[in-house]
PDB file of N, CA and C in Angstrom:
ATOM      1  N   UNK A   1     124.759  83.732  10.695  1.00  0.00           N
ATOM      2  CA  UNK A   1     124.494  83.505  12.098  1.00  0.00           C
ATOM      3  C   UNK A   1     125.360  82.345  12.592  1.00  0.00           C
ATOM      4  N   UNK A   2     126.043  82.555  13.677  1.00  0.00           N
ATOM      5  CA  UNK A   2     126.949  81.550  14.215  1.00  0.00           C
ATOM      6  C   UNK A   2     126.171  80.429  14.898  1.00  0.00           C
ATOM      7  N   UNK A   3     126.696  79.229  14.762  1.00  0.00           N
ATOM      8  CA  UNK A   3     126.093  78.087  15.432  1.00  0.00           C
ATOM      9  C   UNK A   3     126.525  78.062  16.884  1.00  0.00           C
ATOM     10  N   UNK A   4     125.649  77.557  17.714  1.00  0.00           N
ATOM     11  CA  UNK A   4     125.993  77.382  19.121  1.00  0.00           C
ATOM     12  C   UNK A   4     126.273  75.901  19.350  1.00  0.00           C
ATOM     13  N   UNK A   5     127.470  75.623  19.778  1.00  0.00           N
ATOM     14  CA  UNK A   5     127.855  74.246  20.033  1.00  0.00           C
ATOM     15  C   UNK A   5     127.710  73.947  21.515  1.00  0.00           C
ATOM     16  N   UNK A   6     127.268  72.751  21.804  1.00  0.00           N
ATOM     17  CA  UNK A   6     127.086  72.347  23.190  1.00  0.00           C
ATOM     18  C   UNK A   6     128.155  71.314  23.541  1.00  0.00           C
ATOM     19  N   UNK A   7     128.897  71.577  24.582  1.00  0.00           N
ATOM     20  CA  UNK A   7     129.910  70.628  25.037  1.00  0.00           C
ATOM     21  C   UNK A   7     129.277  69.639  25.995  1.00  0.00           C
ATOM     22  N   UNK A   8     129.829  68.459  26.013  1.00  0.00           N
ATOM     23  CA  UNK A   8     129.336  67.434  26.925  1.00  0.00           C
ATOM     24  C   UNK A   8     129.895  67.672  28.320  1.00  0.00           C
ATOM     25  N   UNK A   9     129.045  67.530  29.298  1.00  0.00           N
ATOM     26  CA  UNK A   9     129.471  67.620  30.692  1.00  0.00           C
ATOM     27  C   UNK A   9     129.913  66.235  31.153  1.00  0.00           C
ATOM     28  N   UNK A  10     130.463  66.184  32.348  1.00  0.00           N
ATOM     29  CA  UNK A  10     130.864  64.889  32.902  1.00  0.00           C
ATOM     30  C   UNK A  10     129.656  63.974  33.049  1.00  0.00           C
ATOM     31  N   UNK A  11     128.538  64.519  33.494  1.00  0.00           N
ATOM     32  CA  UNK A  11     127.316  63.711  33.639  1.00  0.00           C
ATOM     33  C   UNK A  11     126.847  63.201  32.280  1.00  0.00           C
ATOM     34  N   UNK A  12     126.959  64.036  31.241  1.00  0.00           N
ATOM     35  CA  UNK A  12     126.616  63.596  29.887  1.00  0.00           C
ATOM     36  C   UNK A  12     127.512  62.431  29.463  1.00  0.00           C
ATOM     37  N   UNK A  13     128.777  62.541  29.779  1.00  0.00           N
ATOM     38  CA  UNK A  13     129.727  61.486  29.406  1.00  0.00           C
ATOM     39  C   UNK A  13     129.416  60.177  30.135  1.00  0.00           C
ATOM     40  N   UNK A  14     129.028  60.271  31.403  1.00  0.00           N
ATOM     41  CA  UNK A  14     128.653  59.060  32.146  1.00  0.00           C
ATOM     42  C   UNK A  14     127.414  58.421  31.524  1.00  0.00           C
ATOM     43  N   UNK A  15     126.439  59.236  31.141  1.00  0.00           N
ATOM     44  CA  UNK A  15     125.229  58.735  30.482  1.00  0.00           C
ATOM     45  C   UNK A  15     125.588  58.099  29.147  1.00  0.00           C
ATOM     46  N   UNK A  16     126.446  58.763  28.388  1.00  0.00           N
ATOM     47  CA  UNK A  16     126.913  58.229  27.106  1.00  0.00           C
ATOM     48  C   UNK A  16     127.561  56.870  27.300  1.00  0.00           C
ATOM     49  N   UNK A  17     128.432  56.760  28.279  1.00  0.00           N
ATOM     50  CA  UNK A  17     129.124  55.498  28.554  1.00  0.00           C
ATOM     51  C   UNK A  17     128.128  54.389  28.878  1.00  0.00           C
ATOM     52  N   UNK A  18     127.176  54.682  29.745  1.00  0.00           N
ATOM     53  CA  UNK A  18     126.196  53.669  30.136  1.00  0.00           C
ATOM     54  C   UNK A  18     125.339  53.236  28.947  1.00  0.00           C
ATOM     55  N   UNK A  19     124.863  54.214  28.195  1.00  0.00           N
ATOM     56  CA  UNK A  19     123.973  53.897  27.076  1.00  0.00           C
ATOM     57  C   UNK A  19     124.694  53.138  25.970  1.00  0.00           C
ATOM     58  N   UNK A  20     125.938  53.498  25.678  1.00  0.00           N
ATOM     59  CA  UNK A  20     126.671  52.821  24.612  1.00  0.00           C
ATOM     60  C   UNK A  20     126.987  51.387  25.023  1.00  0.00           C
ATOM     61  N   UNK A  21     127.259  51.173  26.310  1.00  0.00           N
ATOM     62  CA  UNK A  21     127.530  49.809  26.788  1.00  0.00           C
ATOM     63  C   UNK A  21     126.261  48.970  26.871  1.00  0.00           C
ATOM     64  N   UNK A  22     125.110  49.656  26.976  1.00  0.00           N
ATOM     65  CA  UNK A  22     123.826  48.949  26.955  1.00  0.00           C
ATOM     66  C   UNK A  22     123.371  48.648  25.531  1.00  0.00           C
ATOM     67  N   UNK A  23     124.150  49.101  24.550  1.00  0.00           N
ATOM     68  CA  UNK A  23     123.844  48.798  23.162  1.00  0.00           C
ATOM     69  C   UNK A  23     122.904  49.780  22.482  1.00  0.00           C
ATOM     70  N   UNK A  24     122.723  50.948  23.075  1.00  0.00           N
ATOM     71  CA  UNK A  24     121.837  51.952  22.468  1.00  0.00           C
ATOM     72  C   UNK A  24     122.501  52.571  21.240  1.00  0.00           C
ATOM     73  N   UNK A  25     121.686  53.019  20.298  1.00  0.00           N
ATOM     74  CA  UNK A  25     122.191  53.643  19.080  1.00  0.00           C
ATOM     75  C   UNK A  25     122.566  55.099  19.345  1.00  0.00           C
ATOM     76  N   UNK A  26     123.495  55.589  18.550  1.00  0.00           N
ATOM     77  CA  UNK A  26     124.000  56.951  18.706  1.00  0.00           C
ATOM     78  C   UNK A  26     122.870  57.976  18.575  1.00  0.00           C
ATOM     79  N   UNK A  27     121.936  57.754  17.663  1.00  0.00           N
ATOM     80  CA  UNK A  27     120.827  58.697  17.484  1.00  0.00           C
ATOM     81  C   UNK A  27     120.010  58.839  18.768  1.00  0.00           C
ATOM     82  N   UNK A  28     119.741  57.737  19.441  1.00  0.00           N
ATOM     83  CA  UNK A  28     118.973  57.788  20.689  1.00  0.00           C
ATOM     84  C   UNK A  28     119.778  58.462  21.798  1.00  0.00           C
ATOM     85  N   UNK A  29     121.061  58.180  21.857  1.00  0.00           N
ATOM     86  CA  UNK A  29     121.925  58.805  22.864  1.00  0.00           C
ATOM     87  C   UNK A  29     121.955  60.316  22.655  1.00  0.00           C
ATOM     88  N   UNK A  30     122.124  60.738  21.412  1.00  0.00           N
ATOM     89  CA  UNK A  30     122.159  62.163  21.100  1.00  0.00           C
ATOM     90  C   UNK A  30     120.838  62.825  21.476  1.00  0.00           C
ATOM     91  N   UNK A  31     119.733  62.182  21.165  1.00  0.00           N
ATOM     92  CA  UNK A  31     118.420  62.725  21.511  1.00  0.00           C
ATOM     93  C   UNK A  31     118.275  62.857  23.024  1.00  0.00           C
ATOM     94  N   UNK A  32     118.700  61.837  23.749  1.00  0.00           N
ATOM     95  CA  UNK A  32     118.615  61.838  25.211  1.00  0.00           C
ATOM     96  C   UNK A  32     119.443  62.969  25.819  1.00  0.00           C
ATOM     97  N   UNK A  33     120.627  63.198  25.260  1.00  0.00           N
ATOM     98  CA  UNK A  33     121.518  64.237  25.788  1.00  0.00           C
ATOM     99  C   UNK A  33     121.192  65.628  25.252  1.00  0.00           C
ATOM    100  N   UNK A  34     120.353  65.699  24.231  1.00  0.00           N
ATOM    101  CA  UNK A  34     119.982  66.989  23.662  1.00  0.00           C
ATOM    102  C   UNK A  34     121.048  67.592  22.784  1.00  0.00           C
ATOM    103  N   UNK A  35     121.810  66.732  22.098  1.00  0.00           N
ATOM    104  CA  UNK A  35     122.861  67.197  21.194  1.00  0.00           C
ATOM    105  C   UNK A  35     122.682  66.526  19.840  1.00  0.00           C
ATOM    106  N   UNK A  36     123.404  67.011  18.853  1.00  0.00           N
ATOM    107  CA  UNK A  36     123.387  66.399  17.526  1.00  0.00           C
ATOM    108  C   UNK A  36     124.215  65.123  17.572  1.00  0.00           C
ATOM    109  N   UNK A  37     123.867  64.168  16.738  1.00  0.00           N
ATOM    110  CA  UNK A  37     124.605  62.894  16.748  1.00  0.00           C
ATOM    111  C   UNK A  37     126.074  63.081  16.399  1.00  0.00           C
ATOM    112  N   UNK A  38     126.387  64.106  15.598  1.00  0.00           N
ATOM    113  CA  UNK A  38     127.789  64.377  15.274  1.00  0.00           C
ATOM    114  C   UNK A  38     128.600  64.716  16.520  1.00  0.00           C
ATOM    115  N   UNK A  39     127.956  65.303  17.519  1.00  0.00           N
ATOM    116  CA  UNK A  39     128.635  65.610  18.780  1.00  0.00           C
ATOM    117  C   UNK A  39     129.124  64.325  19.437  1.00  0.00           C
ATOM    118  N   UNK A  40     128.309  63.288  19.364  1.00  0.00           N
ATOM    119  CA  UNK A  40     128.681  61.997  19.950  1.00  0.00           C
ATOM    120  C   UNK A  40     129.849  61.396  19.177  1.00  0.00           C
ATOM    121  N   UNK A  41     129.752  61.414  17.841  1.00  0.00           N
ATOM    122  CA  UNK A  41     130.836  60.867  17.029  1.00  0.00           C
ATOM    123  C   UNK A  41     132.132  61.660  17.221  1.00  0.00           C
ATOM    124  N   UNK A  42     132.026  62.972  17.368  1.00  0.00           N
ATOM    125  CA  UNK A  42     133.216  63.793  17.610  1.00  0.00           C
ATOM    126  C   UNK A  42     133.826  63.485  18.975  1.00  0.00           C
ATOM    127  N   UNK A  43     132.990  63.172  19.945  1.00  0.00           N
ATOM    128  CA  UNK A  43     133.489  62.787  21.270  1.00  0.00           C
ATOM    129  C   UNK A  43     134.297  61.493  21.179  1.00  0.00           C
ATOM    130  N   UNK A  44     133.783  60.525  20.434  1.00  0.00           N
ATOM    131  CA  UNK A  44     134.515  59.272  20.245  1.00  0.00           C
ATOM    132  C   UNK A  44     135.833  59.530  19.522  1.00  0.00           C
ATOM    133  N   UNK A  45     135.769  60.358  18.486  1.00  0.00           N
ATOM    134  CA  UNK A  45     136.962  60.663  17.704  1.00  0.00           C
ATOM    135  C   UNK A  45     137.999  61.389  18.556  1.00  0.00           C
ATOM    136  N   UNK A  46     137.536  62.348  19.366  1.00  0.00           N
ATOM    137  CA  UNK A  46     138.443  63.119  20.226  1.00  0.00           C
ATOM    138  C   UNK A  46     139.170  62.209  21.204  1.00  0.00           C
ATOM    139  N   UNK A  47     138.476  61.178  21.659  1.00  0.00           N
ATOM    140  CA  UNK A  47     139.061  60.252  22.631  1.00  0.00           C
ATOM    141  C   UNK A  47     139.850  59.132  21.968  1.00  0.00           C
ATOM    142  N   UNK A  48     139.814  59.055  20.649  1.00  0.00           N
ATOM    143  CA  UNK A  48     140.535  58.017  19.930  1.00  0.00           C
ATOM    144  C   UNK A  48     139.901  56.646  20.060  1.00  0.00           C
ATOM    145  N   UNK A  49     138.590  56.618  20.260  1.00  0.00           N
ATOM    146  CA  UNK A  49     137.870  55.360  20.448  1.00  0.00           C
ATOM    147  C   UNK A  49     137.362  54.863  19.105  1.00  0.00           C
ATOM    148  N   UNK A  50     137.745  53.645  18.741  1.00  0.00           N
ATOM    149  CA  UNK A  50     137.211  53.037  17.518  1.00  0.00           C
ATOM    150  C   UNK A  50     136.156  51.985  17.863  1.00  0.00           C
ATOM    151  N   UNK A  51     136.331  51.330  19.001  1.00  0.00           N
ATOM    152  CA  UNK A  51     135.328  50.397  19.506  1.00  0.00           C
ATOM    153  C   UNK A  51     134.525  51.154  20.566  1.00  0.00           C
ATOM    154  N   UNK A  52     133.337  51.599  20.179  1.00  0.00           N
ATOM    155  CA  UNK A  52     132.543  52.474  21.037  1.00  0.00           C
ATOM    156  C   UNK A  52     132.258  51.878  22.409  1.00  0.00           C
ATOM    157  N   UNK A  53     132.186  50.562  22.503  1.00  0.00           N
ATOM    158  CA  UNK A  53     131.877  49.934  23.787  1.00  0.00           C
ATOM    159  C   UNK A  53     133.011  50.119  24.801  1.00  0.00           C
ATOM    160  N   UNK A  54     134.170  50.563  24.339  1.00  0.00           N
ATOM    161  CA  UNK A  54     135.307  50.772  25.239  1.00  0.00           C
ATOM    162  C   UNK A  54     135.448  52.228  25.661  1.00  0.00           C
ATOM    163  N   UNK A  55     134.469  53.055  25.319  1.00  0.00           N
ATOM    164  CA  UNK A  55     134.483  54.467  25.720  1.00  0.00           C
ATOM    165  C   UNK A  55     134.444  54.552  27.236  1.00  0.00           C
ATOM    166  N   UNK A  56     135.297  55.396  27.804  1.00  0.00           N
ATOM    167  CA  UNK A  56     135.350  55.578  29.253  1.00  0.00           C
ATOM    168  C   UNK A  56     135.182  57.054  29.588  1.00  0.00           C
ATOM    169  N   UNK A  57     134.137  57.373  30.318  1.00  0.00           N
ATOM    170  CA  UNK A  57     133.819  58.764  30.650  1.00  0.00           C
ATOM    171  C   UNK A  57     134.913  59.420  31.484  1.00  0.00           C
ATOM    172  N   UNK A  58     135.503  58.686  32.409  1.00  0.00           N
ATOM    173  CA  UNK A  58     136.547  59.246  33.264  1.00  0.00           C
ATOM    174  C   UNK A  58     137.775  59.625  32.454  1.00  0.00           C
ATOM    175  N   UNK A  59     138.191  58.754  31.544  1.00  0.00           N
ATOM    176  CA  UNK A  59     139.349  59.062  30.679  1.00  0.00           C
ATOM    177  C   UNK A  59     139.040  60.231  29.773  1.00  0.00           C
ATOM    178  N   UNK A  60     137.827  60.271  29.243  1.00  0.00           N
ATOM    179  CA  UNK A  60     137.427  61.370  28.351  1.00  0.00           C
ATOM    180  C   UNK A  60     137.457  62.691  29.105  1.00  0.00           C
ATOM    181  N   UNK A  61     136.997  62.699  30.322  1.00  0.00           N
ATOM    182  CA  UNK A  61     136.964  63.918  31.124  1.00  0.00           C
ATOM    183  C   UNK A  61     138.377  64.395  31.446  1.00  0.00           C
ATOM    184  N   UNK A  62     139.274  63.478  31.712  1.00  0.00           N
ATOM    185  CA  UNK A  62     140.646  63.837  32.069  1.00  0.00           C
ATOM    186  C   UNK A  62     141.426  64.346  30.859  1.00  0.00           C
ATOM    187  N   UNK A  63     141.031  63.915  29.668  1.00  0.00           N
ATOM    188  CA  UNK A  63     141.794  64.309  28.479  1.00  0.00           C
ATOM    189  C   UNK A  63     141.427  65.694  27.965  1.00  0.00           C
ATOM    190  N   UNK A  64     140.589  66.423  28.673  1.00  0.00           N
ATOM    191  CA  UNK A  64     140.215  67.779  28.231  1.00  0.00           C
ATOM    192  C   UNK A  64     141.335  68.745  28.374  1.00  0.00           C
TER     193      UNK A  64
END
């Protein structure tokens, strides 16, 4: 059975940006967005972010 992957929307990315800058943990962010925590880590990796506090939703959205 194939897995169903959920992509982050722009609103999800804005929420991610706010929560990560507020110091929230990835597990809580993933729970809030309704995705697996690996989705969050893959988003950071896709954007080339090593310092999570510098994640920018607008840049992430444009790089699609």
